[in-house]
Amino acid sequence: MMALQTEPHLADLLPALRGRVQRDARLGPSTWFRVGGPAEVLVRPADVDDLCTLLRDMPLHVPVTIIGAASNLIVRDGGIAGVVVRLARGFGDIVIDGGGIIAGAAALDAVVAEHAAAACLSGLEFLSGIPGAVGGAVAMNAGAYGGDVASSLDWAEIVTRQGDLLRLSAGEIGFSYRHSGLPPESVVVRARFFAQPGDASAIAARMAEIKASREATQPVRARTGGSTFRNPEGARAWELIDAAGCRGATRGAAQISEKHCNFLINTGGATAADLEGLGEDIRRRVHAASGVTLQWEIKRIGIPAPGLTVVA
Ligand SMILES: Cc1cc2nc3c(=O)[nH]c(=O)nc-3n(C[C@H](O)[C@H](O)[C@H](O)COP(=O)(O)OP(=O)(O)OC[C@H]3O[C@@H](n4cnc5c(N)ncnc54)[C@H](O)[C@@H]3O)c2cc1C
């Protein structure tokens, strides 16, 4: 009898790696929103060399998606085709470096801020309130309370889709508001931030102030993704959403936060389609009320559930 020919699984097309390779890996539980379908293949490279091997030796047509702490993402219910790369151990080192700090891409922003504070270095207090990791902070030009990555980054090291390790200066990355011009499918692996010698108690006070302000104004303990929409030129997204009567609006178990109406929340059991669908409802209602078309700040990635109209 003739043996049946089966297509090789994508995981079988990858080079041998020292890190973990998982097929049909659930992503939802490790995202802030707790929603989303599986990754076709999830790779956690052991270190930079392993990542270079993966990207250099896997077929170029396979799409690559990078996930950090997943605090700014909606992973859609249909999951993500191709390879999802998540950096973990091996990318978390933080080193004080003269008038600056070098951090691996998987180091949490808040931990970088704590290391800087412990070394009496100021200028990075803004990172203390951002729940992502360094790679995501560079990719998103994260910022808060008067600071942002664009104005504090010295350089970032990336691995390109071809598997080459490059060091780019902040100027070469091309930052704009909550956006970076990193090459497509490249992975940030390390970054150096500038910081200045400062007074320990002033740094601690600034970080405490940021924490208190966030707790008072944002649903920081909810299943959320931070600011949903960018602030349009000369306006604030939350004010437009409030004025359109959308504070507290729901769709399934997705809700616009009562506390901060530019935050979407999974109140329990929401799907990615509920969250994205509610976001699209809000965009329509804000447009009808004010003429302004809100732009998503949260990244929505993966394959939509059937029936959902996706707007870029
Ligand atoms: C409660 C709450 C409050 C927030 N407050 C703020 C705030 O004040 N200011 C602010 O700017 N943001 C805020 N955010 C949003 C979010 O924390 C930031 O955008 C953060 O920088 C995202 O980092 P991450 O590691 O979670 O990235 P992810 O959400 O995992 O990914 C975001 C994007 O970055 C890309 N990416 C991630 N890692 C890498 C990497 N290593 N290399 C290349 N690309 C990568 C992903 O592909 C994706 O496009 C908030 C979020 C929450 C939940």
Coordinates of C-alpha atoms and ligand atoms in Angstrom, one line a residue:
M1 CA 0.0 0.0 0.0
M2 CA 1.2 3.5 -0.8
A3 CA 2.1 5.7 2.2
L4 CA 0.0 8.9 2.5
Q5 CA 2.1 12.0 1.9
T6 CA 1.5 14.7 4.6
E7 CA 2.6 18.3 4.5
P8 CA 5.5 18.9 7.0
H9 CA 4.5 21.0 10.0
L10 CA 6.1 24.5 10.0
A11 CA 8.0 23.5 13.2
D12 CA 9.8 20.8 11.1
L13 CA 11.1 23.5 8.7
L14 CA 12.9 25.4 11.5
P15 CA 16.6 24.9 12.2
A16 CA 17.7 23.0 15.3
L17 CA 17.5 25.5 18.3
R18 CA 18.5 25.4 21.9
G19 CA 15.4 27.3 23.0
R20 CA 11.9 26.0 23.3
V21 CA 9.7 25.4 20.2
Q22 CA 6.0 24.8 20.7
R23 CA 3.3 24.0 18.2
D24 CA -0.2 25.4 18.5
A25 CA 0.9 27.3 21.6
R26 CA -1.8 29.1 23.6
L27 CA -1.1 32.8 23.7
G28 CA -4.2 34.2 25.4
P29 CA -3.2 33.4 29.0
S30 CA 0.1 35.3 28.7
T31 CA -1.4 38.5 27.3
W32 CA -2.7 41.3 29.4
F33 CA -6.2 41.1 27.9
R34 CA -6.2 37.2 28.4
V35 CA -7.6 36.7 24.9
G36 CA -6.5 35.3 21.6
G37 CA -6.0 32.1 19.7
P38 CA -2.8 30.0 19.4
A39 CA 0.5 30.6 17.7
E40 CA 1.1 28.1 14.9
V41 CA 4.7 27.8 16.3
L42 CA 6.0 29.7 19.4
V43 CA 9.7 30.0 19.7
R44 CA 11.5 31.2 22.8
P45 CA 15.2 31.5 21.6
A46 CA 17.8 30.7 24.3
D47 CA 19.9 33.7 23.5
V48 CA 20.9 36.1 20.7
D49 CA 22.9 33.4 18.7
D50 CA 19.9 31.1 18.8
L51 CA 17.6 33.9 17.5
C52 CA 20.1 34.7 14.7
T53 CA 20.1 31.0 13.7
L54 CA 16.3 30.9 13.7
L55 CA 15.8 33.9 11.5
R56 CA 18.7 33.1 9.2
D57 CA 17.9 29.5 8.6
M58 CA 14.1 29.4 8.5
P59 CA 12.4 29.9 5.1
L60 CA 12.1 33.6 4.3
H61 CA 8.4 33.3 3.4
V62 CA 7.4 32.3 6.9
P63 CA 5.9 35.3 8.7
V64 CA 7.4 36.3 12.0
T65 CA 5.6 38.0 14.8
I66 CA 7.3 39.3 17.9
I67 CA 5.6 39.4 21.3
G68 CA 7.0 41.1 24.4
A69 CA 5.0 41.4 27.6
A70 CA 1.8 41.5 25.5
S71 CA 0.6 44.6 27.3
N72 CA -0.3 46.5 24.1
L73 CA -1.8 43.7 22.0
I74 CA -5.0 42.1 21.1
V75 CA -4.2 38.6 19.7
R76 CA -7.2 37.8 17.5
D77 CA -9.2 34.6 18.2
G78 CA -8.0 32.8 15.1
G79 CA -4.5 32.9 16.4
I80 CA -1.2 33.8 14.6
A81 CA 0.1 32.0 11.5
G82 CA 3.8 31.5 11.2
V83 CA 6.4 31.8 13.9
V84 CA 5.8 33.9 17.0
V85 CA 9.0 34.8 18.8
R86 CA 8.9 35.6 22.5
L87 CA 12.0 36.6 24.3
A88 CA 12.5 35.3 27.8
R89 CA 15.4 34.2 29.9
G90 CA 18.7 35.0 28.1
F91 CA 17.3 38.4 27.2
G92 CA 16.7 39.9 30.6
D93 CA 20.1 41.2 31.9
I94 CA 20.3 44.7 33.1
V95 CA 23.7 46.4 33.5
I96 CA 24.7 49.9 34.7
D97 CA 27.0 51.3 32.1
G98 CA 28.6 54.6 33.1
G99 CA 26.0 57.3 32.5
G100 CA 23.4 54.9 31.3
I101 CA 21.9 51.5 31.6
I102 CA 21.9 48.5 29.2
A103 CA 18.9 46.2 29.3
G104 CA 17.9 43.0 27.5
A105 CA 14.7 43.2 25.5
A106 CA 12.8 40.9 27.9
A107 CA 13.6 43.0 31.0
L108 CA 10.5 44.7 32.3
D109 CA 10.4 48.5 32.0
A110 CA 9.6 48.8 35.7
V111 CA 12.6 46.7 36.6
V112 CA 14.9 48.9 34.5
A113 CA 13.6 51.9 36.3
E114 CA 14.2 50.2 39.7
H115 CA 17.8 49.4 38.7
A116 CA 18.4 53.0 37.5
A117 CA 16.9 54.3 40.8
A118 CA 19.1 51.9 42.9
A119 CA 22.2 53.3 41.0
C120 CA 21.0 56.9 41.7
L121 CA 20.4 57.5 37.9
S122 CA 17.6 59.7 37.0
G123 CA 15.7 60.3 33.7
L124 CA 14.1 56.8 33.5
E125 CA 11.5 57.2 36.1
F126 CA 8.8 57.3 33.4
L127 CA 9.5 53.6 32.7
S128 CA 8.4 52.6 36.2
G129 CA 4.7 52.8 35.2
I130 CA 4.8 51.1 31.9
P131 CA 3.9 47.4 32.2
G132 CA 5.8 46.2 29.1
A133 CA 9.3 45.0 28.4
V134 CA 12.2 46.8 26.8
G135 CA 11.8 45.4 23.3
G136 CA 8.1 46.5 23.2
A137 CA 9.1 49.9 24.7
V138 CA 11.5 50.5 21.8
A139 CA 9.1 49.2 19.2
M140 CA 6.2 51.3 20.5
N141 CA 8.3 54.4 21.6
A142 CA 6.6 54.0 25.0
G143 CA 6.3 57.1 27.0
A144 CA 4.6 58.6 30.0
Y145 CA 4.8 61.6 32.3
G146 CA 7.0 63.7 30.1
G147 CA 9.5 61.0 29.1
D148 CA 9.7 58.6 26.2
V149 CA 12.0 56.1 24.7
A150 CA 12.9 58.3 21.7
S151 CA 14.4 60.9 24.0
S152 CA 16.3 58.5 26.3
L153 CA 17.6 55.8 24.0
D154 CA 21.2 55.7 23.1
W155 CA 21.1 52.6 20.9
A156 CA 19.2 49.4 20.3
E157 CA 20.5 46.1 19.0
I158 CA 18.2 44.2 16.6
V159 CA 18.3 40.9 14.8
T160 CA 17.0 41.4 11.3
R161 CA 14.7 39.0 9.5
Q162 CA 17.8 37.8 7.7
G163 CA 19.4 36.9 11.0
D164 CA 22.0 39.7 11.2
L165 CA 22.7 41.4 14.5
L166 CA 22.9 45.2 14.1
R167 CA 23.3 48.2 16.4
L168 CA 21.1 51.2 15.5
S169 CA 21.3 54.6 17.1
A170 CA 18.1 56.3 18.2
G171 CA 18.3 58.6 15.2
E172 CA 18.5 55.6 12.8
I173 CA 15.4 54.0 14.3
G174 CA 13.1 56.9 13.3
F175 CA 10.8 57.4 16.2
S176 CA 7.6 59.3 16.2
Y177 CA 4.6 59.4 18.7
R178 CA 4.2 55.8 19.9
H179 CA 5.9 54.5 16.8
S180 CA 9.3 53.3 15.7
G181 CA 10.7 52.8 12.2
L182 CA 12.3 49.4 13.0
P183 CA 12.9 47.2 10.0
P184 CA 9.9 44.8 9.4
E185 CA 10.0 41.6 11.4
S186 CA 13.3 42.6 13.2
V187 CA 13.6 41.8 16.8
V188 CA 15.0 44.2 19.4
V189 CA 17.4 42.2 21.7
R190 CA 19.1 44.9 23.8
A191 CA 19.0 48.6 24.4
R192 CA 21.1 51.3 26.1
F193 CA 19.4 54.2 27.7
F194 CA 20.9 57.5 28.9
A195 CA 20.5 58.5 32.5
Q196 CA 22.0 61.2 34.6
P197 CA 23.3 61.1 38.2
G198 CA 20.4 62.1 40.5
D199 CA 19.3 62.3 44.0
A200 CA 18.0 58.9 45.4
S201 CA 15.1 60.4 47.3
A202 CA 14.0 62.7 44.4
I203 CA 14.0 59.7 42.1
A204 CA 12.0 57.6 44.6
A205 CA 9.5 60.4 45.1
R206 CA 9.0 60.8 41.3
M207 CA 8.4 57.1 40.9
A208 CA 5.9 57.1 43.8
E209 CA 4.1 60.1 42.3
I210 CA 3.8 58.2 39.0
K211 CA 2.5 55.1 40.7
A212 CA -0.1 57.1 42.7
S213 CA -1.2 59.0 39.6
R214 CA -1.7 55.8 37.6
E215 CA -3.6 54.1 40.4
A216 CA -5.9 57.1 40.7
T217 CA -6.7 57.4 37.0
Q218 CA -6.2 54.1 35.2
P219 CA -7.7 50.6 35.6
V220 CA -4.2 49.2 36.3
R221 CA -5.4 45.9 37.8
A222 CA -7.8 45.1 35.0
R223 CA -7.3 42.9 31.9
T224 CA -6.5 45.8 29.6
G225 CA -4.0 46.9 27.0
G226 CA -3.3 50.5 28.0
S227 CA -4.4 53.4 25.8
T228 CA -6.6 52.0 23.0
F229 CA -6.5 54.9 20.6
R230 CA -3.8 57.5 19.9
N231 CA -4.5 61.1 20.9
P232 CA -5.4 62.9 17.7
E233 CA -3.6 66.2 16.9
G234 CA -4.8 68.8 19.4
A235 CA -7.3 66.5 21.2
R236 CA -7.5 63.7 23.7
A237 CA -8.9 60.4 22.7
W238 CA -10.6 59.9 26.2
E239 CA -12.4 63.2 26.0
L240 CA -13.8 62.5 22.5
I241 CA -14.9 59.0 23.7
D242 CA -16.5 60.5 26.8
A243 CA -18.2 63.2 24.8
A244 CA -19.6 60.6 22.4
G245 CA -21.3 58.9 25.4
C246 CA -19.2 55.8 25.3
R247 CA -17.9 55.7 28.9
G248 CA -18.8 52.2 30.2
A249 CA -20.0 51.0 26.8
T250 CA -20.0 47.2 26.4
R251 CA -20.0 44.5 23.8
G252 CA -20.1 40.9 25.2
A253 CA -17.7 40.9 28.1
A254 CA -15.7 43.8 26.7
Q255 CA -16.1 47.2 28.3
I256 CA -14.8 50.7 27.9
S257 CA -13.5 51.5 31.4
E258 CA -15.6 53.7 33.6
K259 CA -12.4 55.0 35.2
H260 CA -10.5 55.9 32.0
C261 CA -12.5 55.8 28.8
N262 CA -9.5 55.3 26.5
F263 CA -9.0 51.8 28.2
L264 CA -10.7 48.7 26.9
I265 CA -11.3 46.0 29.5
N266 CA -12.0 42.3 29.4
T267 CA -14.4 42.0 32.4
G268 CA -14.1 38.2 32.2
G269 CA -14.7 35.8 29.3
A270 CA -14.4 38.5 26.5
T271 CA -13.1 37.3 23.2
A272 CA -10.7 39.3 21.0
A273 CA -13.7 39.9 18.7
D274 CA -15.6 41.5 21.5
L275 CA -12.7 43.8 22.3
E276 CA -11.9 44.7 18.7
G277 CA -15.6 45.0 17.8
L278 CA -16.2 47.3 20.8
G279 CA -13.2 49.4 19.7
E280 CA -14.7 49.7 16.2
D281 CA -18.1 50.7 17.7
I282 CA -16.3 53.5 19.6
R283 CA -14.6 54.7 16.5
R284 CA -17.9 54.9 14.7
R285 CA -19.6 56.7 17.5
V286 CA -16.8 59.2 18.0
H287 CA -16.7 59.9 14.3
A288 CA -20.5 60.5 14.3
A289 CA -20.3 62.8 17.3
S290 CA -17.1 64.8 16.5
G291 CA -16.0 64.1 12.9
V292 CA -12.7 62.7 14.3
T293 CA -11.5 59.2 13.2
L294 CA -9.7 57.6 16.1
Q295 CA -6.6 55.6 15.2
W296 CA -5.8 52.4 17.1
E297 CA -2.7 52.5 19.4
I298 CA -3.2 48.9 20.5
K299 CA -1.7 46.5 18.0
R300 CA -4.2 43.9 16.8
I301 CA -2.5 40.9 15.4
G302 CA -3.4 37.5 14.0
I303 CA -6.4 36.0 12.2
P304 CA -9.8 37.6 13.0
A305 CA -12.8 35.6 14.1
P306 CA -15.2 34.9 11.2
G307 CA -17.6 37.8 10.7
L308 CA -15.5 40.6 12.1
T309 CA -14.7 43.5 9.8
V310 CA -11.2 44.5 10.4
V311 CA -10.1 48.1 9.9
A312 CA -6.4 48.8 9.5
Ligands
LIG1 C1 -2.3 49.3 32.4 C2 -1.4 49.7 31.2 C3 -0.9 51.0 31.2 C4 -0.1 51.4 30.1 N1 0.5 52.6 30.1 C5 1.3 53.0 29.1 C6 1.9 54.3 29.1 O1 1.8 55.1 30.0 N2 2.7 54.6 28.0 C7 2.9 53.8 27.0 O2 3.6 54.1 26.0 N3 2.3 52.6 26.9 C8 1.5 52.1 27.9 N4 0.9 50.9 27.9 C9 1.1 50.1 26.7 C10 2.3 49.1 26.7 O3 2.6 48.8 28.1 C11 3.5 49.7 26.0 O4 3.2 50.0 24.6 C12 4.7 48.7 26.1 O5 5.8 49.4 25.6 C13 4.5 47.5 25.2 O6 5.5 46.6 25.6 P1 5.3 45.0 25.5 O7 6.6 44.4 25.9 O8 4.1 44.6 26.3 O9 5.0 44.8 24.0 P2 3.8 44.0 23.3 O10 2.5 44.5 23.7 O11 4.1 42.5 23.5 O12 4.1 44.3 21.7 C14 3.8 45.7 21.3 C15 4.4 45.9 19.9 O13 5.8 45.8 20.1 C16 6.4 44.8 19.3 N5 7.5 44.2 20.0 C17 7.5 43.7 21.3 N6 8.7 43.2 21.7 C18 9.5 43.4 20.6 C19 10.9 43.2 20.3 N7 11.7 42.6 21.2 N8 11.4 43.5 19.1 C20 10.6 44.1 18.2 N9 9.3 44.4 18.4 C21 8.8 44.0 19.6 C22 5.3 43.8 19.0 O14 5.5 43.1 17.8 C23 4.1 44.7 18.9 O15 4.0 45.3 17.7 C24 0.1 50.5 29.0 C25 -0.4 49.2 29.0 C26 -1.2 48.8 30.1 C27 -1.8 47.4 30.1

